[in-house]
Amino acid sequence: MQNQLQGKLLLATNNPGKLIELRSLLAELPKVELFSPEELNIKLQVDETGVDYAENAVLKARAFALASGMAALADDSGLEVDALEGAPGLFSARYAPQPGATDADRRAYLLKNLAGMDLPWPARFRAVIAVAQPNGIVQVAEGVCEGEIIPEERGTGGFGYDPIFLLQGGDKTMAELSETEKNLVSHRARAVQAAMPVLKNIFGI
Ligand code: ITT
């Protein structure tokens, strides 16, 4: 299997923020070359029709593994806000009424929906990583990062909801962390860590 997979892993995401983080989180995998869809000229928009993060991550990983003939790693993630009964959750990337909405629009929409509700606003980021092999075998791993939503944006790092997500037990938002700091505590970091044994097994490390 190791020879078949030739030490190559496709990072199956079209989200530039995720791609940067995944590259750095997976850099510790020796002798595994990482590719973005763009580098392989793969243009694929997978319909996220799953009922949970795991199903969506598997859909994305499988589609990219099939398109590339390489092992593919996908991340499906989202922000769960208790006061909104877990929203935006699975729909975090599409959470705003207007078409063409930006990350900033989604943050503003979230804060609008929370306005008037009692503070604090506990929340968590959740990420599920799926690793698909071209032979159809897929394995998943999950990571969670607890915190709360704050009413005003702080910090310029990261992406998505990071500027309004205050880490539990700390005084910084996710966007006030350096990339290295975020990669020590994030949901994605934890999911990648949980997926490490799978990856090492696939690549014979
Ligand atoms: P791909 O499916 O191509 O990977 P996507 O952005 O559509 O990209 P998801 O469907 O998994 O990915 O949506 C995840 C959304 O959750 C993402 O767009 C952000 O809005 C939010 N999110 C996930 N991880 C985040 C993080 O580390 N920081 C801030 N927001 C995050």
mmCIF file with all atom_site columns, N, CA, C and O in Angstrom, residues 2-24:
data_model
loop_
_atom_site.group_PDB
_atom_site.id
_atom_site.type_symbol
_atom_site.label_atom_id
_atom_site.label_alt_id
_atom_site.label_comp_id
_atom_site.label_asym_id
_atom_site.label_entity_id
_atom_site.label_seq_id
_atom_site.pdbx_PDB_ins_code
_atom_site.Cartn_x
_atom_site.Cartn_y
_atom_site.Cartn_z
_atom_site.occupancy
_atom_site.B_iso_or_equiv
_atom_site.pdbx_formal_charge
_atom_site.auth_seq_id
_atom_site.auth_comp_id
_atom_site.auth_asym_id
_atom_site.auth_atom_id
_atom_site.pdbx_PDB_model_num
ATOM 1  N N  . GLN A 1 2  ? 1.993   1.196  0.754  1.00 0.00 ? 2  GLN A N  1
ATOM 2  C CA . GLN A 1 2  ? 2.834   2.387  0.831  1.00 0.00 ? 2  GLN A CA 1
ATOM 3  C C  . GLN A 1 2  ? 3.340   2.785  -0.564 1.00 0.00 ? 2  GLN A C  1
ATOM 4  O O  . GLN A 1 2  ? 3.292   3.948  -0.933 1.00 0.00 ? 2  GLN A O  1
ATOM 5  N N  . ASN A 1 3  ? 3.790   1.761  -1.351 1.00 0.00 ? 3  ASN A N  1
ATOM 6  C CA . ASN A 1 3  ? 4.289   2.052  -2.684 1.00 0.00 ? 3  ASN A CA 1
ATOM 7  C C  . ASN A 1 3  ? 3.188   2.610  -3.567 1.00 0.00 ? 3  ASN A C  1
ATOM 8  O O  . ASN A 1 3  ? 3.391   3.551  -4.321 1.00 0.00 ? 3  ASN A O  1
ATOM 9  N N  . GLN A 1 4  ? 2.007   1.983  -3.416 1.00 0.00 ? 4  GLN A N  1
ATOM 10 C CA . GLN A 1 4  ? 0.870   2.431  -4.206 1.00 0.00 ? 4  GLN A CA 1
ATOM 11 C C  . GLN A 1 4  ? 0.574   3.905  -3.954 1.00 0.00 ? 4  GLN A C  1
ATOM 12 O O  . GLN A 1 4  ? 0.272   4.649  -4.855 1.00 0.00 ? 4  GLN A O  1
ATOM 13 N N  . LEU A 1 5  ? 0.641   4.305  -2.678 1.00 0.00 ? 5  LEU A N  1
ATOM 14 C CA . LEU A 1 5  ? 0.265   5.674  -2.340 1.00 0.00 ? 5  LEU A CA 1
ATOM 15 C C  . LEU A 1 5  ? 1.423   6.649  -2.533 1.00 0.00 ? 5  LEU A C  1
ATOM 16 O O  . LEU A 1 5  ? 1.237   7.849  -2.509 1.00 0.00 ? 5  LEU A O  1
ATOM 17 N N  . GLN A 1 6  ? 2.618   6.121  -2.727 1.00 0.00 ? 6  GLN A N  1
ATOM 18 C CA . GLN A 1 6  ? 3.792   6.923  -3.100 1.00 0.00 ? 6  GLN A CA 1
ATOM 19 C C  . GLN A 1 6  ? 4.049   8.131  -2.206 1.00 0.00 ? 6  GLN A C  1
ATOM 20 O O  . GLN A 1 6  ? 4.554   9.152  -2.672 1.00 0.00 ? 6  GLN A O  1
ATOM 21 N N  . GLY A 1 7  ? 3.662   8.029  -0.952 1.00 0.00 ? 7  GLY A N  1
ATOM 22 C CA . GLY A 1 7  ? 3.971   9.126  -0.018 1.00 0.00 ? 7  GLY A CA 1
ATOM 23 C C  . GLY A 1 7  ? 3.376   10.455 -0.396 1.00 0.00 ? 7  GLY A C  1
ATOM 24 O O  . GLY A 1 7  ? 3.971   11.505 -0.154 1.00 0.00 ? 7  GLY A O  1
ATOM 25 N N  . LYS A 1 8  ? 2.177   10.443 -1.013 1.00 0.00 ? 8  LYS A N  1
ATOM 26 C CA . LYS A 1 8  ? 1.550   11.703 -1.431 1.00 0.00 ? 8  LYS A CA 1
ATOM 27 C C  . LYS A 1 8  ? 0.175   11.826 -0.808 1.00 0.00 ? 8  LYS A C  1
ATOM 28 O O  . LYS A 1 8  ? -0.594  10.875 -0.810 1.00 0.00 ? 8  LYS A O  1
ATOM 29 N N  . LEU A 1 9  ? -0.096  13.015 -0.296 1.00 0.00 ? 9  LEU A N  1
ATOM 30 C CA . LEU A 1 9  ? -1.383  13.253 0.365  1.00 0.00 ? 9  LEU A CA 1
ATOM 31 C C  . LEU A 1 9  ? -1.993  14.545 -0.161 1.00 0.00 ? 9  LEU A C  1
ATOM 32 O O  . LEU A 1 9  ? -1.361  15.611 -0.106 1.00 0.00 ? 9  LEU A O  1
ATOM 33 N N  . LEU A 1 10 ? -3.222  14.434 -0.643 1.00 0.00 ? 10 LEU A N  1
ATOM 34 C CA . LEU A 1 10 ? -3.933  15.618 -1.133 1.00 0.00 ? 10 LEU A CA 1
ATOM 35 C C  . LEU A 1 10 ? -4.752  16.229 -0.001 1.00 0.00 ? 10 LEU A C  1
ATOM 36 O O  . LEU A 1 10 ? -5.529  15.520 0.655  1.00 0.00 ? 10 LEU A O  1
ATOM 37 N N  . LEU A 1 11 ? -4.582  17.504 0.230  1.00 0.00 ? 11 LEU A N  1
ATOM 38 C CA . LEU A 1 11 ? -5.368  18.206 1.248  1.00 0.00 ? 11 LEU A CA 1
ATOM 39 C C  . LEU A 1 11 ? -6.651  18.684 0.577  1.00 0.00 ? 11 LEU A C  1
ATOM 40 O O  . LEU A 1 11 ? -6.653  19.648 -0.207 1.00 0.00 ? 11 LEU A O  1
ATOM 41 N N  . ALA A 1 12 ? -7.732  17.957 0.871  1.00 0.00 ? 12 ALA A N  1
ATOM 42 C CA . ALA A 1 12 ? -8.975  18.091 0.105  1.00 0.00 ? 12 ALA A CA 1
ATOM 43 C C  . ALA A 1 12 ? -9.829  19.235 0.628  1.00 0.00 ? 12 ALA A C  1
ATOM 44 O O  . ALA A 1 12 ? -10.887 19.019 1.212  1.00 0.00 ? 12 ALA A O  1
ATOM 45 N N  . THR A 1 13 ? -9.353  20.454 0.415  1.00 0.00 ? 13 THR A N  1
ATOM 46 C CA . THR A 1 13 ? -10.135 21.620 0.850  1.00 0.00 ? 13 THR A CA 1
ATOM 47 C C  . THR A 1 13 ? -9.976  22.761 -0.137 1.00 0.00 ? 13 THR A C  1
ATOM 48 O O  . THR A 1 13 ? -8.903  22.921 -0.742 1.00 0.00 ? 13 THR A O  1
ATOM 49 N N  . ASN A 1 14 ? -11.032 23.551 -0.270 1.00 0.00 ? 14 ASN A N  1
ATOM 50 C CA . ASN A 1 14 ? -10.960 24.773 -1.078 1.00 0.00 ? 14 ASN A CA 1
ATOM 51 C C  . ASN A 1 14 ? -10.887 26.006 -0.181 1.00 0.00 ? 14 ASN A C  1
ATOM 52 O O  . ASN A 1 14 ? -10.986 27.130 -0.666 1.00 0.00 ? 14 ASN A O  1
ATOM 53 N N  . ASN A 1 15 ? -10.742 25.794 1.119  1.00 0.00 ? 15 ASN A N  1
ATOM 54 C CA . ASN A 1 15 ? -10.685 26.907 2.067  1.00 0.00 ? 15 ASN A CA 1
ATOM 55 C C  . ASN A 1 15 ? -9.208  27.243 2.348  1.00 0.00 ? 15 ASN A C  1
ATOM 56 O O  . ASN A 1 15 ? -8.487  26.432 2.934  1.00 0.00 ? 15 ASN A O  1
ATOM 57 N N  . PRO A 1 16 ? -8.742  28.435 1.920  1.00 0.00 ? 16 PRO A N  1
ATOM 58 C CA . PRO A 1 16 ? -7.317  28.778 2.052  1.00 0.00 ? 16 PRO A CA 1
ATOM 59 C C  . PRO A 1 16 ? -6.835  28.789 3.501  1.00 0.00 ? 16 PRO A C  1
ATOM 60 O O  . PRO A 1 16 ? -5.686  28.422 3.778  1.00 0.00 ? 16 PRO A O  1
ATOM 61 N N  . GLY A 1 17 ? -7.707  29.188 4.437  1.00 0.00 ? 17 GLY A N  1
ATOM 62 C CA . GLY A 1 17 ? -7.317  29.219 5.852  1.00 0.00 ? 17 GLY A CA 1
ATOM 63 C C  . GLY A 1 17 ? -7.049  27.821 6.378  1.00 0.00 ? 17 GLY A C  1
ATOM 64 O O  . GLY A 1 17 ? -6.043  27.575 7.060  1.00 0.00 ? 17 GLY A O  1
ATOM 65 N N  . LYS A 1 18 ? -7.948  26.899 6.054  1.00 0.00 ? 18 LYS A N  1
ATOM 66 C CA . LYS A 1 18 ? -7.751  25.505 6.473  1.00 0.00 ? 18 LYS A CA 1
ATOM 67 C C  . LYS A 1 18 ? -6.474  24.924 5.860  1.00 0.00 ? 18 LYS A C  1
ATOM 68 O O  . LYS A 1 18 ? -5.729  24.210 6.519  1.00 0.00 ? 18 LYS A O  1
ATOM 69 N N  . LEU A 1 19 ? -6.260  25.254 4.592  1.00 0.00 ? 19 LEU A N  1
ATOM 70 C CA . LEU A 1 19 ? -5.107  24.687 3.874  1.00 0.00 ? 19 LEU A CA 1
ATOM 71 C C  . LEU A 1 19 ? -3.802  25.068 4.565  1.00 0.00 ? 19 LEU A C  1
ATOM 72 O O  . LEU A 1 19 ? -2.938  24.213 4.799  1.00 0.00 ? 19 LEU A O  1
ATOM 73 N N  . ILE A 1 20 ? -3.684  26.332 4.944  1.00 0.00 ? 20 ILE A N  1
ATOM 74 C CA . ILE A 1 20 ? -2.472  26.807 5.620  1.00 0.00 ? 20 ILE A CA 1
ATOM 75 C C  . ILE A 1 20 ? -2.269  26.023 6.917  1.00 0.00 ? 20 ILE A C  1
ATOM 76 O O  . ILE A 1 20 ? -1.175  25.535 7.214  1.00 0.00 ? 20 ILE A O  1
ATOM 77 N N  . GLU A 1 21 ? -3.363  25.888 7.691  1.00 0.00 ? 21 GLU A N  1
ATOM 78 C CA . GLU A 1 21 ? -3.238  25.194 8.982  1.00 0.00 ? 21 GLU A CA 1
ATOM 79 C C  . GLU A 1 21 ? -2.913  23.720 8.787  1.00 0.00 ? 21 GLU A C  1
ATOM 80 O O  . GLU A 1 21 ? -2.068  23.156 9.490  1.00 0.00 ? 21 GLU A O  1
ATOM 81 N N  . LEU A 1 22 ? -3.579  23.086 7.835  1.00 0.00 ? 22 LEU A N  1
ATOM 82 C CA . LEU A 1 22 ? -3.343  21.646 7.629  1.00 0.00 ? 22 LEU A CA 1
ATOM 83 C C  . LEU A 1 22 ? -1.906  21.394 7.178  1.00 0.00 ? 22 LEU A C  1
ATOM 84 O O  . LEU A 1 22 ? -1.263  20.447 7.626  1.00 0.00 ? 22 LEU A O  1
ATOM 85 N N  . ARG A 1 23 ? -1.400  22.238 6.293  1.00 0.00 ? 23 ARG A N  1
ATOM 86 C CA . ARG A 1 23 ? -0.008  22.076 5.834  1.00 0.00 ? 23 ARG A CA 1
ATOM 87 C C  . ARG A 1 23 ? 0.944   22.078 7.019  1.00 0.00 ? 23 ARG A C  1
ATOM 88 O O  . ARG A 1 23 ? 1.845   21.261 7.108  1.00 0.00 ? 23 ARG A O  1
ATOM 89 N N  . SER A 1 24 ? 0.731   23.023 7.914  1.00 0.00 ? 24 SER A N  1
ATOM 90 C CA . SER A 1 24 ? 1.654   23.128 9.042  1.00 0.00 ? 24 SER A CA 1
ATOM 91 C C  . SER A 1 24 ? 1.429   21.979 10.041 1.00 0.00 ? 24 SER A C  1
ATOM 92 O O  . SER A 1 24 ? 2.383   21.418 10.582 1.00 0.00 ? 24 SER A O  1
#
